[in-house]
CSV table of C-alpha atoms and ligand atoms in Angstrom, one decimal:
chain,number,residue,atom,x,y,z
H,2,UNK,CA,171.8,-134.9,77.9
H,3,UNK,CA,175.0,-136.7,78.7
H,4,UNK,CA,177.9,-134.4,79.1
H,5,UNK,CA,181.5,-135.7,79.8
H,6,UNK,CA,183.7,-135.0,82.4
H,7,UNK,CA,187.3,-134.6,83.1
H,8,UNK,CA,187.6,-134.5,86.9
H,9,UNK,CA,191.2,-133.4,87.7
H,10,UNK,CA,190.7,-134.5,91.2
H,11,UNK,CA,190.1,-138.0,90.8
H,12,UNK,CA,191.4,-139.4,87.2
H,13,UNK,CA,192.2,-136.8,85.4
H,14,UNK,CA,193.8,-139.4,82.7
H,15,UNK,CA,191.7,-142.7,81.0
H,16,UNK,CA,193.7,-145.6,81.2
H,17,UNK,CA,193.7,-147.9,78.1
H,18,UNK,CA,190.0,-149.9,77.8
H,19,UNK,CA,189.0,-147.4,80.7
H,20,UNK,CA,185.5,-146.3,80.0
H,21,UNK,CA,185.0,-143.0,79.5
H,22,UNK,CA,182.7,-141.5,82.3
H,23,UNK,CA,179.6,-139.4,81.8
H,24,UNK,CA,177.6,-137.3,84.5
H,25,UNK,CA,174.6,-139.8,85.6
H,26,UNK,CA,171.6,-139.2,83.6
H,27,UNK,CA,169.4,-138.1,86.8
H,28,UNK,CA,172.8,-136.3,88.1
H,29,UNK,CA,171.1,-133.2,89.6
H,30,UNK,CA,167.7,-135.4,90.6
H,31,UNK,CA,170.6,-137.2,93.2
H,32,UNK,CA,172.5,-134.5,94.4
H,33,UNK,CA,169.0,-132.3,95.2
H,34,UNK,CA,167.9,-135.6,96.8
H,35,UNK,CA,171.0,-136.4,98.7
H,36,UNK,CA,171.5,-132.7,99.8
H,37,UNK,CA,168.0,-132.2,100.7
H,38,UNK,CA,167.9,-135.7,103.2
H,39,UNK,CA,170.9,-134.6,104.8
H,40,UNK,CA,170.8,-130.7,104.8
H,41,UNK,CA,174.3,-130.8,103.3
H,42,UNK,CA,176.0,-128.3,101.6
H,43,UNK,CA,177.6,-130.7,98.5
H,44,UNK,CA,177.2,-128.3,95.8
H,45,UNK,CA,179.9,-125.8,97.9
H,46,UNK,CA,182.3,-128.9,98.0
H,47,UNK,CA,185.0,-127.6,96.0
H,48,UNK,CA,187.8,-130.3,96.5
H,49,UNK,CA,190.0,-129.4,99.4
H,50,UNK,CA,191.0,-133.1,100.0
H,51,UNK,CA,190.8,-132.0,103.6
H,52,UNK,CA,188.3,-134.4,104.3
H,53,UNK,CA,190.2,-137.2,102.7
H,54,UNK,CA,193.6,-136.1,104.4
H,55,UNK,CA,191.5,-136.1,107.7
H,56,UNK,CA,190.1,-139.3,107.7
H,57,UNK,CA,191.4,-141.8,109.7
H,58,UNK,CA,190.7,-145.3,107.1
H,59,UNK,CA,190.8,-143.7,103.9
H,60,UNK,CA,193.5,-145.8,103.1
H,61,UNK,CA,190.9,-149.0,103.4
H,62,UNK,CA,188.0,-147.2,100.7
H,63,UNK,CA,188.0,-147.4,96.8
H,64,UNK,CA,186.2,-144.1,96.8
H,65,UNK,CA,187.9,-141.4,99.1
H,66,UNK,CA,185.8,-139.3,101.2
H,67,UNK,CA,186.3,-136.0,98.8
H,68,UNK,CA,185.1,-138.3,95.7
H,69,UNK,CA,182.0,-139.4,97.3
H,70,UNK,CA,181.0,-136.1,97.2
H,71,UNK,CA,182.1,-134.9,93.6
H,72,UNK,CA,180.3,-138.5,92.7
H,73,UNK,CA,177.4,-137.2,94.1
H,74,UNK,CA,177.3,-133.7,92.4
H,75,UNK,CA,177.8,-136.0,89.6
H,76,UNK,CA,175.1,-138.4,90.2
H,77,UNK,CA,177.3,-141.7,90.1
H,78,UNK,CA,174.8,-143.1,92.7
H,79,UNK,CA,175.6,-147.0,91.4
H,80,UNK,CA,179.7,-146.6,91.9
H,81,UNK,CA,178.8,-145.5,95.6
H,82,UNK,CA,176.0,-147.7,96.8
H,83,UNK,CA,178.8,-150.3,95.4
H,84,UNK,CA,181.3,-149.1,97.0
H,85,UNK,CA,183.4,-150.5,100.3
H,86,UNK,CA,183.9,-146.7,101.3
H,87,UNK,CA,180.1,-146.9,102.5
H,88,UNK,CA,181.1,-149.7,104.9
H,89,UNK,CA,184.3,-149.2,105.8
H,90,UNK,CA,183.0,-145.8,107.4
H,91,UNK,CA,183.3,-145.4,111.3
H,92,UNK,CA,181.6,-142.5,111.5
H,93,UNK,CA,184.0,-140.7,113.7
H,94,UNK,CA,182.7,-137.5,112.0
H,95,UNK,CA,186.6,-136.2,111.7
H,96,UNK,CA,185.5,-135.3,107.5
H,97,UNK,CA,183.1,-133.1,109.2
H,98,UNK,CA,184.7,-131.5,111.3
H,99,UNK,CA,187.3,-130.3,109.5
H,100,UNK,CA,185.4,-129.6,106.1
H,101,UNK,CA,185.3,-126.0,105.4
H,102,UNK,CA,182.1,-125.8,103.6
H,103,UNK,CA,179.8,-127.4,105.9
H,104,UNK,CA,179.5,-130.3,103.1
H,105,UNK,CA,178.6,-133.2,105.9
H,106,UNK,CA,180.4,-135.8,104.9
H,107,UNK,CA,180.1,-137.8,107.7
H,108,UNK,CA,175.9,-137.8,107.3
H,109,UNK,CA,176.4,-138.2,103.5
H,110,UNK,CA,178.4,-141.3,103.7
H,111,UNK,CA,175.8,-142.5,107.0
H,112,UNK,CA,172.6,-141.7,104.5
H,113,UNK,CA,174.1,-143.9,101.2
H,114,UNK,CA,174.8,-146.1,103.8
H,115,UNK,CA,171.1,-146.8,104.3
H,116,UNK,CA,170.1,-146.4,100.6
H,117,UNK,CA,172.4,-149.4,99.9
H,118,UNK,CA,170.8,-151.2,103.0
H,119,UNK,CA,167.2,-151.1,101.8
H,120,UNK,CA,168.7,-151.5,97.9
H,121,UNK,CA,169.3,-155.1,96.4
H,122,UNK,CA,172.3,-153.7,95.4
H,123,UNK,CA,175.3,-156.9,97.1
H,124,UNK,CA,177.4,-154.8,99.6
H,125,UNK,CA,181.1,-155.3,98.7
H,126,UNK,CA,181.7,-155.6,102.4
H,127,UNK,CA,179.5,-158.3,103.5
H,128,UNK,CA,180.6,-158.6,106.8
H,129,UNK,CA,180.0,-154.9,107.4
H,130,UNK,CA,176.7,-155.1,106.1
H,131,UNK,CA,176.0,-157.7,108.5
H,132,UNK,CA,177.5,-155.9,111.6
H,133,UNK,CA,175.7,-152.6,111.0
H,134,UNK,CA,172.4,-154.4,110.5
H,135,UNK,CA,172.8,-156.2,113.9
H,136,UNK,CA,174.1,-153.2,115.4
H,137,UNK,CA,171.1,-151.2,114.6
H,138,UNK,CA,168.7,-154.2,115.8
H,139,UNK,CA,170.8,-154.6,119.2
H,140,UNK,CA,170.0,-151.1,119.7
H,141,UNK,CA,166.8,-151.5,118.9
H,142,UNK,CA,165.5,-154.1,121.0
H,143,UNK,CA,167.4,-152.2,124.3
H,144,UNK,CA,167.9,-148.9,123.5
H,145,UNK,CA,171.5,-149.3,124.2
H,146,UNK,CA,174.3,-151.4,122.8
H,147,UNK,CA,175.8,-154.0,125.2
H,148,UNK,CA,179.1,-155.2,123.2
H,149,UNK,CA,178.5,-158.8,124.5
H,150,UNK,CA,175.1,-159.3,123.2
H,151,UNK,CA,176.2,-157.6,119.9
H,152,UNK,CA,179.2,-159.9,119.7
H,153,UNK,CA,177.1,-163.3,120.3
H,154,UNK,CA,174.4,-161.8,117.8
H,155,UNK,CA,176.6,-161.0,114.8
H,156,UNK,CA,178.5,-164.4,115.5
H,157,UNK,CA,174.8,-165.9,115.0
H,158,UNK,CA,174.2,-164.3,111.8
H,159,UNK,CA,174.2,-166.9,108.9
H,160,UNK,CA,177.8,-167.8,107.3
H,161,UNK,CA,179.4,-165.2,109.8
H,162,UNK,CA,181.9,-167.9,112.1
H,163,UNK,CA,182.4,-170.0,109.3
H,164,UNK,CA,183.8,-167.1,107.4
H,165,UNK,CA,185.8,-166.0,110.4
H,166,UNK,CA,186.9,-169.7,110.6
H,167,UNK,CA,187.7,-169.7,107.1
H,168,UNK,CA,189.4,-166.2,107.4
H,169,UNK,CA,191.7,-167.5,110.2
H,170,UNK,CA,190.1,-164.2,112.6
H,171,UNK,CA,188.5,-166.5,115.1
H,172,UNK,CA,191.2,-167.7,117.3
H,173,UNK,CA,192.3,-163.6,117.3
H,174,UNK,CA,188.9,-162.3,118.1
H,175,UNK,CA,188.4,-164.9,120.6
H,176,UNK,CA,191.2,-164.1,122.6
H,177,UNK,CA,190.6,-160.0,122.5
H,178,UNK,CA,187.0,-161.0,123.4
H,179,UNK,CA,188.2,-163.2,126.7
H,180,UNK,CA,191.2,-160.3,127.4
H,181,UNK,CA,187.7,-157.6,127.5
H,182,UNK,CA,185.9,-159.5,129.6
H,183,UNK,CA,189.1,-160.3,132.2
H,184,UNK,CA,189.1,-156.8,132.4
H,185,UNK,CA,185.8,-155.6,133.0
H,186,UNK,CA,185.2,-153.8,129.7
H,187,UNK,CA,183.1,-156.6,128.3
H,188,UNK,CA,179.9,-157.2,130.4
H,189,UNK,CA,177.4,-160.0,129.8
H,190,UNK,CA,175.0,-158.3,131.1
H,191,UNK,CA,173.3,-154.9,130.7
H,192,UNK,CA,169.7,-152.9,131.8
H,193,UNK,CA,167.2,-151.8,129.2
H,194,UNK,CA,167.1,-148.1,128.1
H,195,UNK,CA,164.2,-146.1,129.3
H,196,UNK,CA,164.0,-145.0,125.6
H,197,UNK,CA,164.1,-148.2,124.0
H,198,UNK,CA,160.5,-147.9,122.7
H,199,UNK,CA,161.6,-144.3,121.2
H,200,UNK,CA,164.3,-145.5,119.9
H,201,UNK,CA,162.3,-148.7,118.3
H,202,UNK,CA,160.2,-146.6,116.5
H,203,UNK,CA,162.8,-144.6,115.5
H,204,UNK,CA,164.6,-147.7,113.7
H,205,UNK,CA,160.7,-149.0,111.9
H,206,UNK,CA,160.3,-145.5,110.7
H,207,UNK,CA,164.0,-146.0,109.4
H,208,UNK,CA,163.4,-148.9,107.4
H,209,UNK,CA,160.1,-147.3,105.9
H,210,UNK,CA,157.9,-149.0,108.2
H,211,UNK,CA,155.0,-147.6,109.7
H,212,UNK,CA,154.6,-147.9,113.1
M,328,SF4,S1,186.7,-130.9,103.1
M,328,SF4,FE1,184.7,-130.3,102.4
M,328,SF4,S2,185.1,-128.8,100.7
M,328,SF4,FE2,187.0,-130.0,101.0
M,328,SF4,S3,186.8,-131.8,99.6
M,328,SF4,FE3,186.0,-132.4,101.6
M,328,SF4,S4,183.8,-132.1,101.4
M,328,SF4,FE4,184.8,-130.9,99.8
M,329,SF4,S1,183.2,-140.3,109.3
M,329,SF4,FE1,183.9,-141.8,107.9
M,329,SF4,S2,184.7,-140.7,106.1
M,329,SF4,FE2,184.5,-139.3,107.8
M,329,SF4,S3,186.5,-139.2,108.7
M,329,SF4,FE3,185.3,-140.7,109.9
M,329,SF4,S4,185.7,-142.7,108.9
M,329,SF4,FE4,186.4,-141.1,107.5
């Protein structure tokens, strides 16, 4: 049964044409899922903000670190698989750290993450789709990341430099690129990882695959 819900912490007044918002029909089915993947302790969350106020691109997400997790004790699993906040994410873990609950913020925002990567739900951040996804196959095929390799793979990915050449970004991230490499912090080259088969399997299981 639907039940409404005045949340005092997010939008505690309904603008005009708003639609009224109800707790999602399999609410408690999601947040036992999502707290049992993660081992996260959402059902203590009790809306400190501290999370939020810790965070270090909050300003950049539609849905602010504390409201992913009061939309998952709510079950509003669309809203945040379609969210940028998933994205936009650096997993610097600082939500985590200061959270007084041991809620995991961090890990929740990582695991919906993954469910929107294997869901045909669009990502609203395209590009960041795209850059995680290569990330993780980077690090797959060498056990380590080498920035330069990423870089040349990402740039590869279909519609990825005509959008930056579109966006007007090139030119910038050109120059930062060629700065790097003057400098040494950007090397062409890198070594395998002893654990790159490890971590290969680790990345099929990931995606569902067996292995
Ligand atoms: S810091 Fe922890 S308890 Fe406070 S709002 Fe964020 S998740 Fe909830
Ligand atoms: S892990 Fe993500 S949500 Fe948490 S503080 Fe860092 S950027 Fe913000």
């Amino acid at each position: 049964m639907n039940t409404t819900v005045m949340d005092h912490n997010m939008s505690s007044e309904r603008r005009p044409g708003e639609e009224r918002k109800f707790i999602g029909d399999r609410g408690d089915y999601f947040l036992n899922r999502i707290q049992g993947e993660t081992n996260g302790n959402v059902s203590a969350c009790y809306q400190c903000e501290r999370c939020t106020n810790a965070c270090p691109v909050s300003h950049f997400m539609d849905i602010k670190p504390h409201q992913v997790i009061r939309y998952v004790q709510l079950g509003w699993r669309e809203d945040l698989l379609r969210s940028s906040t998933i994205w936009v994410c650096l997993s610097c873990e600082m939500c985590t750290t200061y959270c007084p609950n041991e809620v995991r913020v961090a890990e929740i925002i990582n695991h919906l993450r993954n469910i929107a990567a294997h869901s045909s739900i669009a990502p609203k951040e395209k590009q960041l789709a795209v850059f995680h996804r290569t990330f993780l196959e980077v690090l797959s095929k060498s056990g380590r990341v080498n920035e330069f390799r990423l870089m040349k793979a990402f740039y590869s990915k279909p519609h990825i430099l005509s959008e930056k050449i579109k966006s007007g970004n090139l030119k910038e991230e050109l120059l930062l690129g060629l700065a790097l490499l003057k400098k040494g912090r950007l090397k062409p080259f890198s070594t395998r990882s002893k654990l790159t088969k490890d971590i290969r399997k680790a990345y099929i299981q990931s995606r569902g695959e067996i292995v």
